[in-house]
Amino acid sequence: MMKRTVIRGTGRYVPPRLVTNDDLSQWMDTSDEWIRQRTGIEQRYWVPEEGGVGSSDLGLEASKIALQRAGWAPEDLDLIIFATLSPDLFFPGCGCIMQHKLGLAATPALDIRQQCTGFLYGLTTADAYIRSGLANRILLVGAEVHSTGLDISTAGRDVAVIFGDGAGAVCLESLESNEPIGVLGSALHADGKFANSLMVEVGSSRLNPRISHELIDEGRHYPVMDGKAIFKLAVQKLPEVVIEVLKKAGLDLEAVDLLIPHQANLRINQFFAHSMKLPEEKVFNNIQRYGNTTAASIPIAFDEALEMNRIGDGSTVVFLGLGAGLTWGAVVARLGP
Ligand code: UT7
């Protein structure tokens, strides 16, 4: 019998502050029309303006739902994996902070800094832990608070209109089975040559001091993105990596019930569907309502697709994404009873 990684429960959480495109156009020179046309985004949720809510807080809410659906107590966990690019603190990681909020005192917790592919790298890491017998029950969380780090003036509009806050979580369990169930394959990649194409530079260990009034005056603590370059890379690499992962798993594209891509831009996902000759309903999109929530976007979409009965027990799903790093990848899984 083989050890397999099966998905037991999912959850998602977004903060209650709804921010529409019209809201954004009061703070910067943008429009609902531009944002919808270029990105598909209609609204996003942001944490309260006064602060005090970090990624660990959003992750905690999503995790409570996932744990409850799995029928697990926090004490049942062998490991917590937390994917975020917007940690509560520079260090220690959000995994430790959320672990304490779950009432745990010794459960190991690690953070993954893989941005848009954080969930894919996290799922693959969890699968390796489970297959090797190092852990039986893992909580994987993707959570982001972007809104407190965005330049919401016109200078930052290309980035600020895209990002939303939120969290998604999944409970992963070891199952002994010879059936093809759970995680069936994974393909992960990175190319650090493109590190500067999407980054936040300050506070940075290569600057001394890491942060200063001058750096802040220059706005170097805000994310910068070469949107066109990332867009082109995404539409090239996403089809390639999906073909790669299906080959690894010995599956045809026809065997896949739903593809759940990272929600970076509706147009990227439409290009992807078109180049794979996939009907629109086979590619799940919810960026319209959440914006781009980076490490949270795939688990939020997965949870929503389950809730909408777009997938269920027996469905084969492919998770895929590309983002800062540059990192990209895909994971194929069969959902099981
Ligand atoms: O999840 C992380 C990975 N990130 C991505 O996958 C992002 C991929 N890239 C994108 O989604 C797109 O490149 C963007 C949505 C970021 C930008 O769309 P674009 O079609 O590439 O627009 P652009 O940057 O070429 O800008 C076109 C015009 C420019 O004006 P000019 O120079 O033509 O006069 C921009 O200044 O649109 C202007 N612009 C805006 N106008 C209104 C840029 N941002 C905005 C805005 N509102 N928010």
Short mmCIF file of C-alpha atoms and ligand atoms in Angstrom, two decimals:
data_model
loop_
_atom_site.label_atom_id
_atom_site.label_comp_id
_atom_site.label_asym_id
_atom_site.label_seq_id
_atom_site.Cartn_x
_atom_site.Cartn_y
_atom_site.Cartn_z
CA MET A 1 0.00 0.00 0.00
CA MET A 2 1.18 3.51 -0.79
CA LYS A 3 0.90 6.54 1.41
CA ARG A 4 -1.23 9.18 -0.30
CA THR A 5 -2.07 12.78 0.58
CA VAL A 6 -5.82 13.33 0.66
CA ILE A 7 -7.72 16.56 1.20
CA ARG A 8 -10.05 16.40 4.20
CA GLY A 9 -11.45 19.88 4.73
CA THR A 10 -11.22 23.35 3.24
CA GLY A 11 -12.02 26.85 4.43
CA ARG A 12 -11.75 30.44 3.29
CA TYR A 13 -12.02 33.83 4.91
CA VAL A 14 -11.97 37.38 3.65
CA PRO A 15 -12.17 40.51 5.82
CA PRO A 16 -15.52 42.33 5.77
CA ARG A 17 -14.38 45.64 4.19
CA LEU A 18 -15.57 45.56 0.60
CA VAL A 19 -13.60 47.84 -1.74
CA THR A 20 -15.12 48.44 -5.17
CA ASN A 21 -13.39 49.77 -8.26
CA ASP A 22 -15.31 53.01 -7.79
CA ASP A 23 -13.87 53.29 -4.27
CA LEU A 24 -10.36 53.03 -5.74
CA SER A 25 -11.10 55.70 -8.32
CA GLN A 26 -11.67 58.17 -5.46
CA TRP A 27 -8.06 57.70 -4.32
CA MET A 28 -6.23 57.38 -7.65
CA ASP A 29 -6.67 58.10 -11.31
CA THR A 30 -8.33 54.86 -12.41
CA SER A 31 -11.77 53.67 -13.44
CA ASP A 32 -14.10 50.73 -13.03
CA GLU A 33 -13.96 50.30 -16.81
CA TRP A 34 -10.13 50.11 -16.97
CA ILE A 35 -9.89 47.65 -14.09
CA ARG A 36 -12.64 45.35 -15.43
CA GLN A 37 -11.30 45.39 -18.97
CA ARG A 38 -7.65 44.79 -18.10
CA THR A 39 -8.05 42.44 -15.12
CA GLY A 40 -11.67 41.27 -14.75
CA ILE A 41 -11.70 42.49 -11.15
CA GLU A 42 -14.92 44.09 -9.89
CA GLN A 43 -14.24 44.24 -6.15
CA ARG A 44 -11.89 42.99 -3.45
CA TYR A 45 -11.88 42.77 0.35
CA TRP A 46 -9.36 44.66 2.47
CA VAL A 47 -8.61 44.56 6.19
CA PRO A 48 -9.76 47.53 8.30
CA GLU A 49 -7.92 50.74 7.41
CA GLU A 50 -6.83 51.30 11.01
CA GLY A 51 -4.72 48.11 10.89
CA GLY A 52 -4.36 45.48 13.58
CA VAL A 53 -5.28 42.53 11.33
CA GLY A 54 -2.42 40.47 9.91
CA SER A 55 -2.17 37.50 7.59
CA SER A 56 -2.10 35.15 10.59
CA ASP A 57 -5.52 36.48 11.66
CA LEU A 58 -7.07 35.83 8.25
CA GLY A 59 -5.33 32.44 8.08
CA LEU A 60 -6.67 31.56 11.51
CA GLU A 61 -10.29 32.13 10.45
CA ALA A 62 -9.89 30.03 7.28
CA SER A 63 -8.10 27.32 9.28
CA LYS A 64 -10.86 27.09 11.90
CA ILE A 65 -13.37 26.36 9.12
CA ALA A 66 -11.12 23.80 7.41
CA LEU A 67 -10.40 22.03 10.73
CA GLN A 68 -14.06 21.96 11.63
CA ARG A 69 -14.99 20.46 8.24
CA ALA A 70 -12.26 17.85 8.58
CA GLY A 71 -13.54 17.07 12.07
CA TRP A 72 -10.09 17.75 13.52
CA ALA A 73 -8.94 19.58 16.62
CA PRO A 74 -5.78 21.71 16.36
CA GLU A 75 -4.08 19.10 18.57
CA ASP A 76 -4.50 16.53 15.76
CA LEU A 77 -2.03 18.41 13.56
CA ASP A 78 1.53 17.19 13.02
CA LEU A 79 2.58 20.24 11.01
CA ILE A 80 1.40 23.69 9.95
CA ILE A 81 2.56 25.13 6.61
CA PHE A 82 1.83 28.81 6.10
CA ALA A 83 2.28 30.43 2.70
CA THR A 84 2.39 34.22 2.57
CA LEU A 85 4.36 37.11 1.09
CA SER A 86 2.80 39.50 3.60
CA PRO A 87 3.78 38.11 7.01
CA ASP A 88 2.63 39.76 10.24
CA LEU A 89 6.29 40.34 11.15
CA PHE A 90 9.52 40.36 9.14
CA PHE A 91 10.35 37.40 11.37
CA PRO A 92 9.26 35.04 12.93
CA GLY A 93 6.92 33.54 10.38
CA CYS A 94 3.13 33.53 10.38
CA GLY A 95 3.05 29.75 10.92
CA CYS A 96 4.38 30.22 14.46
CA ILE A 97 2.06 33.13 15.18
CA MET A 98 -1.02 31.28 13.96
CA GLN A 99 0.04 28.09 15.75
CA HIS A 100 -0.16 29.96 19.06
CA LYS A 101 -3.55 31.46 18.11
CA LEU A 102 -4.79 27.89 17.52
CA GLY A 103 -3.88 27.18 21.15
CA LEU A 104 -0.92 24.94 20.30
CA ALA A 105 2.42 24.99 22.07
CA ALA A 106 4.76 22.53 20.32
CA THR A 107 3.37 21.65 16.86
CA PRO A 108 5.98 22.47 14.18
CA ALA A 109 5.16 25.35 11.87
CA LEU A 110 6.95 26.56 8.77
CA ASP A 111 6.46 29.46 6.40
CA ILE A 112 6.69 29.34 2.63
CA ARG A 113 7.73 32.50 0.78
CA GLN A 114 6.66 31.56 -2.74
CA GLN A 115 4.08 34.26 -3.42
CA CYS A 116 1.48 33.25 -6.03
CA THR A 117 2.67 29.64 -6.04
CA GLY A 118 2.83 29.38 -2.23
CA PHE A 119 -0.12 26.99 -2.18
CA LEU A 120 1.46 24.79 -4.88
CA TYR A 121 4.83 24.66 -3.14
CA GLY A 122 3.04 24.11 0.19
CA LEU A 123 0.91 21.27 -1.15
CA THR A 124 3.97 19.59 -2.66
CA THR A 125 5.92 19.99 0.60
CA ALA A 126 3.00 18.55 2.56
CA ASP A 127 2.78 15.63 0.13
CA ALA A 128 6.50 14.91 0.61
CA TYR A 129 6.09 14.98 4.42
CA ILE A 130 3.13 12.62 4.24
CA ARG A 131 4.61 10.17 1.73
CA SER A 132 7.82 9.93 3.74
CA GLY A 133 5.87 9.24 6.92
CA LEU A 134 7.12 12.39 8.67
CA ALA A 135 3.58 13.67 9.23
CA ASN A 136 0.04 12.32 9.02
CA ARG A 137 -2.07 15.43 9.42
CA ILE A 138 -1.04 18.79 8.00
CA LEU A 139 -2.78 22.16 7.90
CA LEU A 140 -1.81 24.18 4.81
CA VAL A 141 -2.73 27.86 4.79
CA GLY A 142 -2.35 30.61 2.20
CA ALA A 143 -3.08 34.09 3.52
CA GLU A 144 -2.30 37.66 2.53
CA VAL A 145 -2.83 41.17 3.75
CA HIS A 146 -1.79 43.25 0.74
CA SER A 147 -3.84 46.37 1.35
CA THR A 148 -1.63 47.82 4.10
CA GLY A 149 1.40 47.67 1.77
CA LEU A 150 0.01 49.24 -1.41
CA ASP A 151 0.59 52.69 -2.86
CA ILE A 152 -2.99 53.81 -3.33
CA SER A 153 -1.99 57.02 -5.10
CA THR A 154 -1.96 57.22 -8.91
CA ALA A 155 1.76 56.31 -8.92
CA GLY A 156 0.90 52.83 -7.61
CA ARG A 157 -2.28 52.22 -9.56
CA ASP A 158 -1.01 49.42 -11.82
CA VAL A 159 -0.37 47.29 -8.73
CA ALA A 160 -2.87 48.62 -6.18
CA VAL A 161 -6.01 47.86 -8.17
CA ILE A 162 -5.12 44.19 -8.50
CA PHE A 163 -4.59 42.98 -4.96
CA GLY A 164 -7.06 41.80 -2.35
CA ASP A 165 -6.72 40.40 1.17
CA GLY A 166 -7.89 36.93 2.18
CA ALA A 167 -7.05 33.43 3.28
CA GLY A 168 -7.69 29.82 2.33
CA ALA A 169 -6.82 26.64 4.21
CA VAL A 170 -6.84 22.90 3.59
CA CYS A 171 -6.44 19.90 5.90
CA LEU A 172 -4.28 17.16 4.40
CA GLU A 173 -4.15 13.61 5.67
CA SER A 174 -2.14 10.48 5.01
CA LEU A 175 -4.14 7.57 3.57
CA GLU A 176 -2.80 4.11 2.74
CA SER A 177 -4.23 3.20 -0.65
CA ASN A 178 -3.28 1.70 -3.99
CA GLU A 179 -6.04 3.67 -5.70
CA PRO A 180 -5.10 6.88 -7.52
CA ILE A 181 -6.46 9.30 -4.92
CA GLY A 182 -5.27 12.55 -3.38
CA VAL A 183 -2.19 14.31 -4.74
CA LEU A 184 -1.25 12.52 -7.99
CA GLY A 185 1.55 14.70 -9.28
CA SER A 186 3.37 17.97 -8.94
CA ALA A 187 5.59 20.12 -11.15
CA LEU A 188 7.30 23.15 -9.62
CA HIS A 189 9.71 25.64 -11.16
CA ALA A 190 11.55 28.87 -10.39
CA ASP A 191 13.69 31.32 -12.35
CA GLY A 192 15.34 33.92 -10.14
CA LYS A 193 16.45 35.89 -13.19
CA PHE A 194 13.05 37.56 -13.02
CA ALA A 195 13.21 38.36 -9.29
CA ASN A 196 13.09 42.11 -9.96
CA SER A 197 10.04 41.82 -12.22
CA LEU A 198 7.77 41.66 -9.19
CA MET A 199 9.18 42.56 -5.81
CA VAL A 200 9.16 44.66 -2.67
CA GLU A 201 12.67 45.88 -1.99
CA VAL A 202 12.56 47.64 1.38
CA GLY A 203 13.34 46.71 4.21
CA SER A 204 16.02 44.67 2.69
CA SER A 205 19.09 43.01 4.18
CA ARG A 206 21.21 44.23 1.27
CA LEU A 207 20.51 47.85 2.19
CA ASN A 208 22.21 49.40 5.19
CA PRO A 209 20.20 50.58 6.95
CA ARG A 210 17.39 48.35 5.74
CA ILE A 211 14.93 51.17 5.87
CA SER A 212 15.31 54.94 5.99
CA HIS A 213 13.26 58.08 5.50
CA GLU A 214 14.93 58.55 2.09
CA LEU A 215 13.93 55.08 0.91
CA ILE A 216 10.38 55.66 2.04
CA ASP A 217 10.29 59.07 0.33
CA GLU A 218 11.33 57.28 -2.88
CA GLY A 219 8.45 54.82 -2.36
CA ARG A 220 10.77 51.83 -2.41
CA HIS A 221 8.76 50.03 0.28
CA TYR A 222 5.94 49.51 -2.23
CA PRO A 223 5.66 46.54 -4.60
CA VAL A 224 6.88 47.10 -8.15
CA MET A 225 5.76 44.94 -11.04
CA ASP A 226 6.60 44.64 -14.71
CA GLY A 227 3.03 43.61 -15.47
CA LYS A 228 3.51 43.06 -19.19
CA ALA A 229 6.53 40.78 -18.69
CA ILE A 230 4.74 38.69 -16.04
CA PHE A 231 1.64 38.45 -18.21
CA LYS A 232 3.67 37.12 -21.17
CA LEU A 233 5.52 34.60 -19.00
CA ALA A 234 2.25 33.39 -17.49
CA VAL A 235 0.54 32.69 -20.80
CA GLN A 236 3.64 30.85 -22.02
CA LYS A 237 4.53 28.80 -18.93
CA LEU A 238 1.11 27.86 -17.51
CA PRO A 239 0.10 25.60 -20.43
CA GLU A 240 3.59 24.01 -20.42
CA VAL A 241 3.50 23.17 -16.73
CA VAL A 242 -0.01 21.72 -16.89
CA ILE A 243 1.04 19.42 -19.73
CA GLU A 244 4.11 18.49 -17.67
CA VAL A 245 2.18 17.63 -14.50
CA LEU A 246 -0.44 15.59 -16.35
CA LYS A 247 2.30 13.62 -18.08
CA LYS A 248 3.93 12.92 -14.71
CA ALA A 249 0.59 11.68 -13.34
CA GLY A 250 -0.15 9.65 -16.49
CA LEU A 251 -3.39 11.55 -17.13
CA ASP A 252 -4.95 13.20 -20.18
CA LEU A 253 -6.41 16.68 -20.06
CA GLU A 254 -9.82 15.10 -20.75
CA ALA A 255 -9.59 13.31 -17.38
CA VAL A 256 -9.50 16.68 -15.58
CA ASP A 257 -12.83 17.96 -14.28
CA LEU A 258 -11.70 21.44 -13.26
CA LEU A 259 -8.56 23.54 -13.51
CA ILE A 260 -8.14 25.98 -10.64
CA PRO A 261 -5.60 28.63 -11.59
CA HIS A 262 -4.07 31.33 -9.45
CA GLN A 263 -6.24 34.42 -9.80
CA ALA A 264 -3.82 37.07 -11.09
CA ASN A 265 -5.75 38.42 -14.05
CA LEU A 266 -8.91 37.09 -15.70
CA ARG A 267 -7.32 37.69 -19.11
CA ILE A 268 -4.35 35.44 -18.25
CA ASN A 269 -6.75 32.63 -17.34
CA GLN A 270 -8.80 33.19 -20.50
CA PHE A 271 -5.61 33.07 -22.62
CA PHE A 272 -4.65 29.88 -20.79
CA ALA A 273 -8.05 28.24 -21.44
CA HIS A 274 -7.91 29.27 -25.08
CA SER A 275 -4.40 27.94 -25.69
CA MET A 276 -5.30 24.63 -23.98
CA LYS A 277 -8.51 24.50 -26.08
CA LEU A 278 -10.51 24.21 -22.88
CA PRO A 279 -14.14 25.28 -22.59
CA GLU A 280 -14.52 28.24 -20.23
CA GLU A 281 -16.42 26.23 -17.62
CA LYS A 282 -13.41 23.93 -17.10
CA VAL A 283 -11.32 26.80 -15.74
CA PHE A 284 -12.47 28.24 -12.43
CA ASN A 285 -12.35 32.01 -11.94
CA ASN A 286 -13.40 34.17 -9.02
CA ILE A 287 -10.97 37.09 -9.35
CA GLN A 288 -13.99 39.25 -10.16
CA ARG A 289 -15.00 39.18 -6.48
CA TYR A 290 -11.69 38.87 -4.62
CA GLY A 291 -8.94 40.41 -6.74
CA ASN A 292 -5.54 38.76 -6.61
CA THR A 293 -4.97 37.30 -3.15
CA THR A 294 -1.61 35.70 -4.05
CA ALA A 295 -0.95 32.64 -1.84
CA ALA A 296 -4.61 32.62 -0.79
CA SER A 297 -6.10 32.70 -4.27
CA ILE A 298 -5.94 28.98 -5.15
CA PRO A 299 -7.25 27.67 -1.79
CA ILE A 300 -10.01 30.32 -1.78
CA ALA A 301 -11.00 29.29 -5.33
CA PHE A 302 -10.82 25.60 -4.41
CA ASP A 303 -13.08 26.09 -1.38
CA GLU A 304 -15.55 28.07 -3.46
CA ALA A 305 -15.57 25.52 -6.30
CA LEU A 306 -16.39 22.78 -3.76
CA GLU A 307 -19.12 24.89 -2.20
CA MET A 308 -20.64 25.56 -5.65
CA ASN A 309 -20.57 21.79 -6.39
CA ARG A 310 -18.38 22.42 -9.43
CA ILE A 311 -16.27 19.57 -8.01
CA GLY A 312 -16.75 16.87 -5.37
CA ASP A 313 -15.66 13.35 -4.44
CA GLY A 314 -14.11 11.64 -7.43
CA SER A 315 -13.28 14.87 -9.28
CA THR A 316 -9.82 15.37 -10.73
CA VAL A 317 -8.52 18.91 -10.30
CA VAL A 318 -5.39 20.72 -11.43
CA PHE A 319 -4.10 23.67 -9.40
CA LEU A 320 -1.76 25.98 -11.29
CA GLY A 321 -0.09 29.33 -11.00
CA LEU A 322 2.74 31.69 -11.77
CA GLY A 323 4.05 34.70 -9.92
CA ALA A 324 6.86 36.49 -8.17
CA GLY A 325 10.18 34.72 -7.91
CA LEU A 326 9.61 33.97 -10.76
CA THR A 327 7.91 30.76 -9.66
CA TRP A 328 5.37 28.61 -11.44
CA GLY A 329 3.90 25.17 -11.09
CA ALA A 330 0.93 22.82 -11.11
CA VAL A 331 -0.41 20.06 -8.87
CA VAL A 332 -2.98 17.45 -9.90
CA ALA A 333 -5.20 15.78 -7.30
CA ARG A 334 -8.19 13.46 -7.21
CA LEU A 335 -10.69 14.32 -4.51
CA GLY A 336 -11.83 11.37 -2.53
CA PRO A 337 -14.36 10.16 -0.08
O1 UT7 B 1 -0.06 37.47 -9.19
C1 UT7 B 1 1.16 38.06 -9.46
C2 UT7 B 1 1.54 37.97 -10.87
N1 UT7 B 1 1.14 39.19 -11.54
C3 UT7 B 1 0.52 39.14 -12.69
O2 UT7 B 1 0.24 38.07 -13.19
C4 UT7 B 1 0.24 40.46 -13.37
C5 UT7 B 1 0.24 40.29 -14.87
N2 UT7 B 1 0.02 41.56 -15.55
C6 UT7 B 1 -1.17 42.17 -15.59
O3 UT7 B 1 -2.12 41.71 -15.02
C7 UT7 B 1 -1.28 43.44 -16.43
O4 UT7 B 1 -0.04 43.72 -17.03
C8 UT7 B 1 -1.76 44.68 -15.63
C9 UT7 B 1 -3.24 44.52 -15.27
C10 UT7 B 1 -0.95 44.86 -14.38
C11 UT7 B 1 -1.62 45.95 -16.47
O5 UT7 B 1 -2.35 45.79 -17.65
P1 UT7 B 1 -1.69 46.16 -19.07
O6 UT7 B 1 -2.73 45.89 -20.05
O7 UT7 B 1 -0.38 45.44 -19.17
O8 UT7 B 1 -1.49 47.71 -18.95
P2 UT7 B 1 -0.15 48.58 -18.98
O9 UT7 B 1 0.65 48.38 -17.75
O10 UT7 B 1 0.53 48.39 -20.30
O11 UT7 B 1 -0.72 50.02 -18.96
C12 UT7 B 1 -1.53 50.55 -20.03
C13 UT7 B 1 -1.94 51.95 -19.68
C14 UT7 B 1 -0.77 52.85 -19.27
O12 UT7 B 1 -1.04 54.15 -19.75
P3 UT7 B 1 -0.37 54.67 -21.10
O13 UT7 B 1 1.11 54.58 -20.87
O14 UT7 B 1 -0.86 53.74 -22.18
O15 UT7 B 1 -0.91 56.05 -21.20
C15 UT7 B 1 -0.86 52.84 -17.77
O16 UT7 B 1 -0.31 54.01 -17.19
O17 UT7 B 1 -2.83 51.93 -18.56
C16 UT7 B 1 -2.33 52.79 -17.53
N3 UT7 B 1 -2.71 52.21 -16.24
C17 UT7 B 1 -3.89 52.46 -15.65
N4 UT7 B 1 -4.92 53.21 -16.02
C18 UT7 B 1 -5.98 53.24 -15.19
C19 UT7 B 1 -2.00 51.35 -15.47
N5 UT7 B 1 -2.71 51.04 -14.37
C20 UT7 B 1 -3.88 51.71 -14.46
C21 UT7 B 1 -5.01 51.79 -13.63
N6 UT7 B 1 -6.05 52.56 -14.04
N7 UT7 B 1 -5.11 51.10 -12.48
#
